[in-house]
Amino acid sequence: MSNPFFETWTTPFGLPPFDRIQAEHFPPAFDHGMAENIAEIAAITGNSDAPTFANTIEAMERSGRFLNRVGGVFWNLNSSNTTDALETIARDYAPKFAQHSMRIALDPALFARVAELYERRGTLDLAPDQLRLLERQHLGFVRSGALLPPDAKARMTAITERLATLHTLFGQNVLHDEKDWQLVLEESDLAGLPDFARNAAAQAAKERGQEGKYVITLARSSVEPFLTFSARRDLRQVAYEAWIRRGEHEGEHDNRPLIREIVALRTEQAKLMGYASYADFKLDDSMAKDTSAVEWLLLQVWGPAKEKAAAERAELQDCARAEGMNEPIAPWDWRYYAEKVRQAKYDIDEAEVKPYFVLENMVRAAFDTAGRLFGLTFTERPDLPVYHPDVRVYEVTEKDGRHVGIFLHDNFARSSKRSGAWMSSYRDQENFDGAVSPIIVNNNNFSKGEPTLLSFDDAETLFHEFGHFLHGCLSNVRYPSQSGTSVRRDFVELPSQIYEHWLAVPETLSTYARHHQTGEPIPQDLLRRLLAARNFNQGFGTVEYTAAALLDLEFHTRSDAADTDVAAFERSVLDKIGMPAEIAVRHRPTHFQHLFAGSGYAAGYYAYLWAEVLDADGFEAFLETGNPFDPDLAAKLKTIYSSGDTRDPMELYTAFRGREPRIEALLKHRGLTQSLGDA
């Protein structure tokens, strides 16, 4: 059988030939790619010429291209449309990839060449992007353990391999619980559910072989509307408890022993590198720099958020009593009574709002906003290959017709897709050995309907991920290592979060929020009430997020993590911070994939709030001009999207804003008015 990975792709724009790629093609391609990559590194280290930027750093940038192409397809498919065969390959190859990367990262001859260049960097006459690339490459080697003695290097490699396996298993266990669980309902169980929720549940039932019934799944877009509208308190409790217990079941899919081992190995890893804790190690290469800065930021909002949540709880309890429920508000009651209070306070009903938020229109809003800000045009290309029928493909061009990239939009929940929402790439932009355009994918998990209707939060999620897409698509850098979202973890959320603001611009909503049946724009009175209600329930939202970020920090600031009882540790942390009993952490440990299905956000979940300081302050600059599409500011913002990791993130921000960020805009945006000095 021919293997597409060993052929030159003739598909338009170099898209993967998805219709020809099978699971069995990946192992031989991976094996070949790793062998080729090792040979490429050997050619660099075996070069008898003295190290130069060209024969070392640029040669490293050229290495691994075959392996990256195969991996780009595999990891995207494994997240977006996985199969048992792909999951098996992921488990088998995770430690092999870790071993491979560590073999390169700890190659003494390679590091010697990089270190020599680093020592001479002031004499090399490098361009600013080249100097930053050299400095970041050197730091990457050091942080991988290149300066450690041989026995410590061997242990670092072993830890990295084991963590790769544990991360993979963790994510697969969460997906198993999400695929395995369903709440099957009859017509008599639907009290309180509006039409859009009923239609989505009917569609989910059809997809799961329960035609004629209704199914609630553990996708957030399914379970949250159920918790918000279902009048059946008993069923809300069933759904809620299943939702928060993903990954927390005895047996082969229990994530608790995995968390214990992950945390212990990360702590050991940090100590090998000379740090007291994993958080100290991780944050040393971030904008925040240390745990005290992160803790300060989180506590700035924690106190005000709890106060606001307490006031919200009192309102919900009054509402519940008025309806005849005298028991204390439970976590599975919060969303239900919050919606009732919202309706009463703002005369606004989610069921009234949602018909105006049609998926297709919100996609067009995101596209057209990018057109006004950055001059981009999106043309649907149904002729291009896709990996699933749900995926829509668009060619992105400049106004002059110049090709910029390809955008894959995968919006619907399905059992073969992991939960949440994310951006990824099949190919990154670069201008090194010729112009290479990006192929970017956005994944969401919306409940499919006819038509698909979004909540305001769903629409914000769509804009958020589209902001990440723009970060990848607008990238204009020379080297692939600096492309798009290859930036500090606590800076990567700025381009996504600031883009969310344009959804709430009244002009955007007046134009694109149109009723799915009549096509009429959202009434101005409803729009006014919708925007007035944006800070409603922000105490709840801020508490559930900030608790998760504090829990992350506590897990990773431990100096001794060998015997972590996950459930007891979670309880002790929540007790210490005074977590309200009626609110659960946004991501409990056993399904906290940001932390344990990979290391990207480990000791870094605070990044969303850190970036919110930047995005709230940054969008305030547009408001100060009186024009949310101010062309001069848009051009400066585009520089942030296009620069990748070629410049220091704070330098990029201050060039855009004219000064460093301030926290006041965040507190205002969330409706938390406590002053800076009160926390």
XYZ file of C-alpha atoms in Angstrom:
679
model
C 0.000 0.000 0.000
C 1.340 3.458 -0.903
C 1.856 5.789 2.031
C 0.812 9.418 1.378
C 3.455 10.710 3.767
C 6.211 9.447 1.470
C 4.777 11.299 -1.513
C 4.713 14.916 -2.612
C 1.224 16.210 -1.930
C -0.429 17.650 -5.009
C -3.524 18.816 -3.128
C -4.364 22.524 -3.398
C -2.283 24.666 -1.000
C -0.498 21.530 0.236
C -3.422 20.420 2.378
C -3.160 16.854 3.690
C -4.894 14.321 1.393
C -7.258 13.349 4.208
C -9.207 10.859 2.095
C -6.084 8.750 1.572
C -4.517 8.920 5.050
C -5.143 5.845 7.208
C -4.039 5.049 10.753
C -1.544 2.443 9.522
C 0.333 5.126 7.583
C 1.502 6.913 10.717
C 3.892 4.432 12.432
C 6.231 3.946 9.439
C 6.114 7.677 8.734
C 6.930 8.499 12.351
C 9.791 6.004 12.403
C 11.230 7.417 9.192
C 10.786 10.996 10.385
C 12.613 10.414 13.664
C 15.475 8.599 11.922
C 15.768 11.359 9.336
C 15.713 14.017 12.055
C 18.524 12.301 13.971
C 20.559 12.115 10.760
C 19.986 15.839 10.198
C 21.215 16.645 13.707
C 24.232 14.367 13.206
C 25.104 16.309 10.066
C 25.084 19.535 12.095
C 27.224 18.179 14.923
C 29.539 16.376 12.488
C 30.294 19.555 10.574
C 34.028 20.242 10.930
C 33.550 23.941 10.262
C 33.346 26.284 13.212
C 29.785 26.954 14.381
C 27.959 29.743 12.583
C 24.388 30.910 12.820
C 23.791 29.437 9.355
C 25.366 26.005 9.853
C 23.921 25.487 13.328
C 20.816 27.528 14.210
C 19.430 27.788 10.681
C 20.316 24.163 10.005
C 18.307 23.219 13.113
C 15.373 25.252 11.762
C 15.488 23.158 8.577
C 15.615 19.851 10.450
C 12.597 17.716 11.312
C 10.340 18.986 8.540
C 9.129 15.522 7.519
C 8.434 14.560 11.136
C 6.621 17.846 11.768
C 4.382 17.304 8.742
C 3.371 13.825 9.898
C 2.912 14.950 13.499
C 0.830 17.940 12.450
C -1.677 15.636 10.787
C -1.638 12.964 13.474
C -2.097 15.079 16.587
C -4.830 17.149 14.978
C -6.761 14.073 13.890
C -6.247 12.437 17.272
C -7.854 15.469 18.938
C -10.558 16.271 16.387
C -11.624 12.919 14.964
C -9.928 10.116 16.831
C -10.360 6.358 16.498
C -9.280 3.386 18.588
C -6.383 2.885 16.174
C -5.205 6.487 16.518
C -5.472 6.332 20.308
C -3.339 3.180 20.336
C -0.684 4.871 18.217
C -0.764 7.926 20.510
C -0.126 5.720 23.553
C 2.620 3.769 21.803
C 4.459 6.750 20.369
C 4.144 9.335 23.154
C 7.219 8.011 25.028
C 9.096 7.515 21.746
C 8.563 11.146 20.775
C 9.648 12.268 24.229
C 12.793 10.161 24.008
C 13.470 11.525 20.531
C 13.124 15.176 21.573
C 15.269 14.668 24.656
C 17.942 12.913 22.581
C 18.270 16.119 20.573
C 17.849 18.497 23.513
C 20.574 16.712 25.494
C 22.983 16.122 22.599
C 26.237 17.516 24.044
C 27.816 18.223 20.664
C 24.781 20.141 19.456
C 24.549 22.154 22.662
C 28.270 22.931 22.484
C 27.789 24.561 19.098
C 24.757 26.548 20.292
C 26.539 27.566 23.498
C 29.571 28.791 21.572
C 27.363 30.947 19.367
C 25.501 32.215 22.421
C 28.747 33.300 24.056
C 29.741 35.148 20.872
C 26.268 36.507 20.125
C 27.317 40.144 20.473
C 29.892 39.751 17.699
C 27.777 37.867 15.167
C 26.019 40.863 13.583
C 22.635 39.168 13.845
C 19.291 40.711 12.964
C 16.970 41.186 15.972
C 14.860 38.094 15.123
C 18.018 36.001 14.723
C 19.459 37.169 18.033
C 16.208 36.335 19.806
C 16.085 32.923 18.114
C 19.626 32.140 19.268
C 18.914 33.281 22.818
C 15.639 31.325 23.017
C 17.225 28.197 21.524
C 20.040 28.346 24.066
C 17.581 28.807 26.912
C 15.551 25.858 25.620
C 18.574 23.591 25.792
C 19.427 24.774 29.306
C 15.855 24.285 30.527
C 15.834 20.778 29.051
C 18.866 19.889 31.184
C 21.814 20.421 28.855
C 24.010 21.652 31.734
C 23.196 18.706 34.022
C 25.629 15.879 34.793
C 25.107 12.605 32.868
C 23.078 10.793 35.543
C 20.706 13.753 35.927
C 20.330 13.994 32.145
C 19.365 10.327 32.033
C 16.784 10.878 34.755
C 15.378 13.941 32.964
C 14.922 11.843 29.845
C 13.178 9.087 31.779
C 10.853 11.605 33.448
C 10.009 13.238 30.131
C 9.186 9.871 28.542
C 6.972 8.825 31.424
C 5.169 12.169 31.525
C 4.400 11.889 27.818
C 2.681 8.556 28.439
C 0.787 9.846 31.473
C -0.417 12.973 29.638
C -1.745 10.848 26.791
C -3.528 8.431 29.110
C -5.069 11.297 31.081
C -6.653 12.858 28.006
C -7.880 9.502 26.723
C -9.504 8.730 30.077
C -11.452 11.999 30.001
C -12.555 11.338 26.426
C -13.647 7.810 27.442
C -15.939 9.174 30.159
C -17.345 11.804 27.817
C -18.024 9.225 25.108
C -19.359 6.607 27.518
C -21.882 8.670 29.506
C -25.260 9.888 28.311
C -28.504 10.899 29.979
C -31.372 9.520 27.879
C -34.599 11.461 28.308
C -38.204 11.025 27.297
C -40.541 13.834 26.298
C -41.863 13.870 29.873
C -38.363 14.703 31.192
C -37.966 17.944 29.242
C -39.801 20.386 31.524
C -38.248 23.836 31.294
C -36.066 23.142 28.256
C -36.503 25.696 25.465
C -36.757 24.609 21.846
C -33.064 25.065 21.049
C -32.055 22.770 23.932
C -34.681 20.175 22.968
C -33.548 20.238 19.344
C -29.901 19.820 20.311
C -30.786 16.911 22.638
C -32.811 15.279 19.855
C -29.876 15.670 17.459
C -27.495 14.142 20.049
C -29.920 11.231 20.518
C -30.022 10.631 16.782
C -26.206 10.629 16.573
C -26.021 8.144 19.461
C -28.597 5.729 18.086
C -31.458 6.868 20.336
C -33.802 8.111 17.617
C -37.053 9.492 19.028
C -35.529 10.224 22.442
C -33.401 13.046 23.827
C -29.802 12.779 25.017
C -27.705 15.045 27.238
C -23.958 14.480 26.900
C -20.992 15.715 28.904
C -20.047 18.247 26.242
C -20.227 21.676 27.887
C -22.550 22.886 25.108
C -24.995 20.100 26.041
C -24.832 19.884 29.815
C -24.695 23.623 30.633
C -27.985 24.486 28.868
C -29.565 21.491 30.612
C -28.369 22.741 34.008
C -29.590 26.223 33.113
C -33.121 25.366 32.018
C -34.219 21.932 33.217
C -36.977 22.172 35.818
C -36.151 18.621 36.952
C -33.858 19.140 39.927
C -33.250 15.383 40.231
C -32.023 15.162 36.635
C -29.920 18.294 37.006
C -28.139 16.620 39.905
C -27.500 13.461 37.880
C -26.059 15.428 34.957
C -24.017 17.737 37.165
C -22.422 14.970 39.197
C -21.486 13.034 36.068
C -19.993 16.192 34.587
C -17.750 17.030 37.544
C -16.668 13.390 38.046
C -15.124 12.840 34.634
C -11.892 10.920 35.137
C -12.758 10.117 38.756
C -14.010 6.543 38.562
C -12.313 3.511 40.025
C -10.766 1.255 37.419
C -8.590 1.554 34.340
C -9.857 5.047 33.434
C -9.241 6.621 36.856
C -7.084 9.743 36.502
C -6.283 10.133 40.194
C -3.216 7.841 40.226
C -2.017 9.531 37.037
C -2.232 12.965 38.675
C -0.239 11.759 41.673
C 2.538 10.486 39.442
C 2.492 13.528 37.129
C 2.807 15.982 40.013
C 5.566 13.957 41.662
C 7.560 13.677 38.432
C 7.218 17.391 37.700
C 8.448 18.207 41.193
C 11.442 15.918 40.702
C 12.090 17.501 37.303
C 12.140 20.977 38.841
C 14.510 19.923 41.615
C 16.901 18.405 39.091
C 16.959 21.839 37.474
C 17.685 23.534 40.789
C 14.210 24.911 41.547
C 12.223 24.428 44.752
C 9.010 23.631 42.897
C 7.675 23.017 39.416
C 5.881 26.372 39.478
C 9.188 28.141 40.181
C 10.748 26.312 37.233
C 7.870 26.925 34.846
C 7.276 30.580 35.714
C 10.936 31.501 35.409
C 10.368 31.577 31.643
C 7.138 33.584 31.587
C 5.980 37.178 31.642
C 4.948 36.724 35.281
C 8.449 35.454 36.227
C 7.583 34.035 39.665
C 4.827 32.549 41.824
C 4.430 35.665 43.960
C 3.398 37.728 40.911
C 0.857 35.092 39.882
C -0.526 34.740 43.379
C -0.797 38.524 43.707
C -2.822 38.733 40.503
C -5.170 35.894 41.458
C -5.776 37.290 44.930
C -6.519 40.706 43.439
C -9.723 39.256 42.037
C -10.406 36.404 44.489
C -11.688 38.536 47.354
C -13.944 40.782 45.242
C -15.185 37.762 43.274
C -16.214 35.925 46.453
C -18.036 38.991 47.725
C -19.879 39.325 44.432
C -20.675 35.588 44.386
C -22.069 35.793 47.938
C -24.435 38.574 46.873
C -25.432 36.527 43.830
C -26.095 33.467 46.003
C -28.432 35.471 48.246
C -30.442 36.541 45.209
C -30.644 32.966 43.937
C -31.742 31.692 47.331
C -34.532 34.285 47.487
C -35.651 33.234 44.019
C -35.632 29.550 44.988
C -37.690 30.207 48.118
C -40.208 32.203 46.110
C -40.640 29.124 43.938
C -41.113 26.876 46.956
C -37.634 25.359 47.337
C -36.491 25.851 50.912
C -33.270 23.815 50.691
C -29.948 25.629 50.335
C -28.822 26.291 46.775
C -26.753 23.343 45.529
C -24.171 23.470 42.708
C -26.667 21.886 40.285
C -29.139 24.677 41.136
C -26.902 27.684 40.519
C -27.265 28.013 36.747
C -31.000 27.275 36.891
C -31.837 30.002 39.392
C -29.229 32.387 37.969
C -31.117 32.324 34.677
C -34.372 33.081 36.489
C -32.812 35.992 38.370
C -31.263 37.284 35.172
C -34.650 37.203 33.484
C -36.188 39.096 36.383
C -33.424 41.717 36.757
C -32.777 42.427 33.118
C -35.980 41.178 31.524
C -33.807 38.938 29.405
C -34.229 35.263 28.676
C -31.549 33.062 27.115
C -34.313 31.433 25.093
C -35.206 34.892 23.787
C -31.583 35.772 22.961
C -30.332 32.556 21.396
C -32.483 32.646 18.224
C -30.496 35.742 17.211
C -27.115 34.007 17.539
C -27.040 31.742 14.509
C -23.693 29.992 14.061
C -23.365 30.982 10.406
C -23.938 34.651 11.214
C -21.460 34.642 14.086
C -18.829 33.103 11.816
C -19.478 35.858 9.299
C -19.189 38.437 12.105
C -15.761 37.064 13.046
C -14.662 37.109 9.398
C -15.906 40.595 8.677
C -14.381 41.993 11.866
C -11.015 40.603 10.716
C -11.643 42.277 7.392
C -12.253 45.685 8.949
C -9.352 45.436 11.390
C -6.728 43.637 9.340
C -7.878 43.660 5.706
C -8.567 39.923 5.410
C -11.080 38.240 3.110
C -12.499 34.715 3.590
C -13.705 32.617 0.664
C -15.280 29.234 1.331
C -13.639 26.406 -0.608
C -15.897 23.316 -0.509
C -13.617 21.745 -3.143
C -10.747 21.375 -0.671
C -10.171 18.126 1.294
C -11.424 17.751 4.881
C -11.118 15.060 7.552
C -14.809 15.132 8.573
C -17.988 16.344 6.859
C -18.555 18.909 9.628
C -15.414 20.846 8.663
C -15.732 24.026 6.568
C -12.658 25.273 4.664
C -11.834 28.870 3.742
C -9.058 30.488 1.768
C -7.803 33.653 3.451
C -6.532 36.480 1.285
C -5.511 40.102 1.606
C -7.725 42.704 -0.025
C -5.359 42.744 -3.011
C -5.972 39.024 -3.516
C -2.663 37.811 -2.063
C -3.025 34.353 -0.506
C -2.488 34.405 3.276
C -3.506 30.946 4.501
C -6.134 28.240 4.858
C -8.670 28.107 7.693
C -10.411 24.882 8.745
C -13.469 25.481 10.946
C -14.647 22.428 12.915
C -17.501 23.598 15.112
C -19.584 20.642 16.303
C -19.336 18.270 19.251
C -18.995 14.560 18.497
C -17.835 11.509 20.403
C -14.579 11.313 18.419
C -13.520 14.850 19.433
C -12.040 15.883 22.749
C -14.014 18.434 24.741
C -13.341 22.137 24.901
C -12.284 24.551 22.190
C -8.847 25.067 20.684
C -6.752 26.289 17.785
C -4.030 24.229 16.155
C -2.097 24.130 12.907
C -1.382 21.624 10.180
C 1.382 23.884 8.889
C 2.983 27.005 10.366
C 3.892 30.161 8.499
C 7.548 30.887 7.701
C 9.646 32.879 5.202
C 12.938 31.040 5.626
C 13.605 29.063 2.442
C 10.697 30.647 0.636
C 7.240 31.749 1.701
C 5.196 29.047 3.454
C 1.575 29.911 4.216
C -0.188 28.553 7.328
C -2.965 25.959 7.552
C -4.869 26.648 10.778
C -7.789 24.818 12.400
C -10.294 26.014 15.014
C -12.190 23.382 16.996
C -15.346 24.130 18.962
C -17.867 21.783 20.567
C -21.232 23.351 19.796
C -24.375 21.231 19.851
C -25.521 20.785 16.261
C -29.016 21.986 15.447
C -31.164 23.019 12.496
C -29.983 25.736 12.579
C -27.243 25.762 15.209
C -27.971 28.488 17.745
C -25.313 29.790 20.099
C -25.441 31.371 23.514
C -23.593 34.645 23.946
C -20.851 32.675 25.754
C -20.641 30.262 22.810
C -20.251 33.188 20.429
C -17.479 34.603 22.630
C -15.746 31.211 22.495
C -15.974 31.279 18.699
C -14.390 34.764 18.635
C -11.758 33.666 21.178
C -10.563 30.728 19.095
C -10.739 32.861 15.975
C -8.348 35.276 17.689
C -5.903 32.379 18.083
C -6.440 31.588 14.394
C -5.511 35.171 13.484
C -2.366 34.885 15.598
C -1.315 31.902 13.484
C -2.609 33.171 10.152
C -1.254 36.737 10.345
C 2.179 35.507 11.409
C 4.897 37.086 9.277
C 8.200 35.727 10.530
C 11.306 34.228 9.012
C 11.861 31.120 11.133
C 9.301 28.378 11.938
C 10.316 28.247 15.621
C 9.093 31.835 16.008
C 5.864 31.443 14.062
C 2.398 32.484 15.212
C 1.481 31.245 18.662
C 5.029 30.107 19.564
C 5.157 32.712 22.329
C 5.203 32.728 26.128
C 2.222 30.874 27.567
C 0.981 33.902 29.491
C 1.091 36.035 26.330
C -0.522 33.594 23.908
C -4.027 34.340 25.212
C -3.839 38.084 24.505
C -4.573 37.856 20.746
C -7.516 35.523 21.398
C -9.031 37.338 24.351
C -8.803 40.846 22.965
C -10.634 39.670 19.841
C -13.630 38.645 21.970
C -14.365 42.321 22.616
C -15.451 42.946 19.034
C -18.371 40.543 19.434
C -19.920 42.872 22.018
C -19.466 46.005 19.935
C -23.059 47.201 19.378
C -22.365 47.641 15.660
C -21.364 43.963 15.388
C -24.461 42.712 17.162
C -26.824 45.032 15.308
C -25.463 43.720 12.023
C -25.002 39.994 12.635
C -27.323 39.038 15.507
C -30.364 38.200 13.357
C -33.331 35.972 14.098
C -32.931 32.546 12.548
C -36.509 32.536 11.225
C -37.307 36.112 10.301
C -33.834 37.465 9.561
C -34.707 40.541 11.603
C -31.825 42.163 13.528
C -31.824 41.870 17.277
C -34.158 44.563 18.670
C -32.304 47.524 20.124
C -34.081 47.123 23.446
C -33.067 43.471 23.676
C -29.526 44.391 22.668
C -29.407 47.028 25.389
C -30.627 44.537 27.986
C -28.188 41.880 26.746
C -25.177 44.172 27.086
C -26.395 45.458 30.456
C -26.497 41.872 31.706
C -22.922 41.023 30.664
C -21.556 41.401 34.187
C -24.378 39.361 35.645
C -23.137 36.234 37.473
C -19.520 37.394 37.107
C -18.907 36.555 40.755
C -19.721 32.925 39.949
C -17.654 32.907 36.754
C -14.643 34.549 38.353
C -14.747 32.282 41.403
C -14.907 29.046 39.401
C -12.013 30.146 37.155
C -9.795 31.681 39.846
C -10.236 28.651 42.114
C -8.978 26.453 39.276
C -5.962 28.715 38.773
C -5.181 28.714 42.512
C -5.567 24.935 42.605
C -3.110 24.658 39.719
C -0.630 26.858 41.560
C -0.991 24.828 44.768
C -0.429 21.527 42.941
C 2.780 22.831 41.434
C 4.280 24.781 44.327
C 4.590 21.653 46.482
C 8.156 20.717 47.303
C 7.155 17.155 48.193
C 4.447 15.682 45.983
C 5.143 11.964 46.208
C 2.047 10.986 48.204
C -0.585 13.395 46.927
C -4.103 12.206 47.717
C -5.819 14.105 44.929
C -9.270 14.345 46.483
C -7.940 15.312 49.923
C -5.544 17.836 48.402
C -8.336 19.434 46.382
C -10.521 19.700 49.486
C -7.717 21.190 51.586
C -6.912 23.854 48.980
C -10.550 24.821 48.513
C -11.065 24.966 52.268
C -7.990 27.179 52.631
C -9.173 29.708 50.073
C -12.766 29.602 51.319
C -14.369 28.180 48.193
C -18.148 28.675 48.250
C -19.857 25.298 48.600
C -22.395 26.141 45.897
C -19.730 26.650 43.208
C -17.456 23.975 41.782
C -14.002 24.584 40.360
C -14.274 25.197 36.624
C -12.015 22.190 35.994
C -11.691 19.654 38.794
C -8.319 17.861 38.838
C -9.442 14.577 37.263
C -10.590 16.293 34.058
C -8.275 19.322 34.142
C -6.730 18.681 30.747
C -4.974 22.051 30.658
C -2.833 20.753 33.528
C -2.555 17.009 33.121
C -3.146 16.068 29.471
C 0.001 18.022 28.661
C 2.363 20.418 30.377
C 1.526 23.567 28.398
C -0.700 25.178 31.042
C 0.725 23.391 34.086
C 1.504 26.111 36.643
C 0.117 28.381 33.926
C -3.681 28.326 34.064
C -3.450 31.853 35.522
C -2.464 32.912 31.968
C -6.073 33.618 30.980
C -6.394 36.177 33.765
C -2.916 37.582 33.119
C -3.858 38.011 29.460
C -7.174 39.562 30.506
C -5.253 42.355 32.195
C -3.640 42.958 28.800
C -6.770 42.492 26.687
C -9.074 44.642 28.835
C -6.468 47.380 29.027
C -5.718 47.013 25.321
C -9.313 47.232 24.142
C -9.749 50.270 26.376
C -7.359 52.000 23.964
C -9.893 51.537 21.155
C -12.702 52.840 23.367
C -10.621 55.909 24.180
C -10.502 56.783 20.468
C -14.282 56.450 20.178
C -13.822 53.998 17.289
C -13.525 50.245 17.968
C -12.105 49.873 14.458
C -9.587 52.733 14.692
C -7.186 52.045 11.787
C -4.020 53.309 13.480
C -4.579 51.159 16.570
C -5.621 48.211 14.395
C -2.317 48.450 12.535
C -0.415 48.415 15.840
C -2.476 45.458 17.051
C -1.754 43.621 13.807
C 1.939 43.866 14.689
C 1.261 41.794 17.816
C -0.497 39.148 15.711
C 2.209 39.086 13.052
C 5.368 39.180 15.156
C 5.233 35.704 16.687
C 8.174 35.273 19.053
C 10.507 37.682 17.278
C 10.196 40.314 20.014
C 9.725 40.431 23.777
C 5.984 40.302 24.569
C 5.953 43.317 26.881
C 7.841 45.294 24.246
C 5.151 44.351 21.718
C 2.363 45.354 24.099
C 3.842 48.716 25.048
C 4.490 49.518 21.366
C 0.758 48.961 20.801
C -0.596 50.626 23.954
C 2.049 53.272 24.565
C 2.594 52.067 28.131
C 2.568 48.928 30.278
C -0.843 47.437 31.158
C -2.909 48.348 34.216
C -5.315 46.092 36.100
C -8.174 48.578 36.487
C -9.719 47.748 33.116
C -9.958 44.068 34.053
C -11.738 44.825 37.326
C -14.111 47.135 35.478
C -14.723 44.581 32.719
C -15.643 41.894 35.246
C -17.694 44.234 37.380
C -15.240 43.872 40.279
C -14.729 47.394 41.474
C -12.290 46.768 44.334
C -9.361 49.139 44.035
C -5.814 48.010 43.426
C -4.650 48.570 46.975
C -7.448 46.752 48.796
C -6.429 43.124 48.111
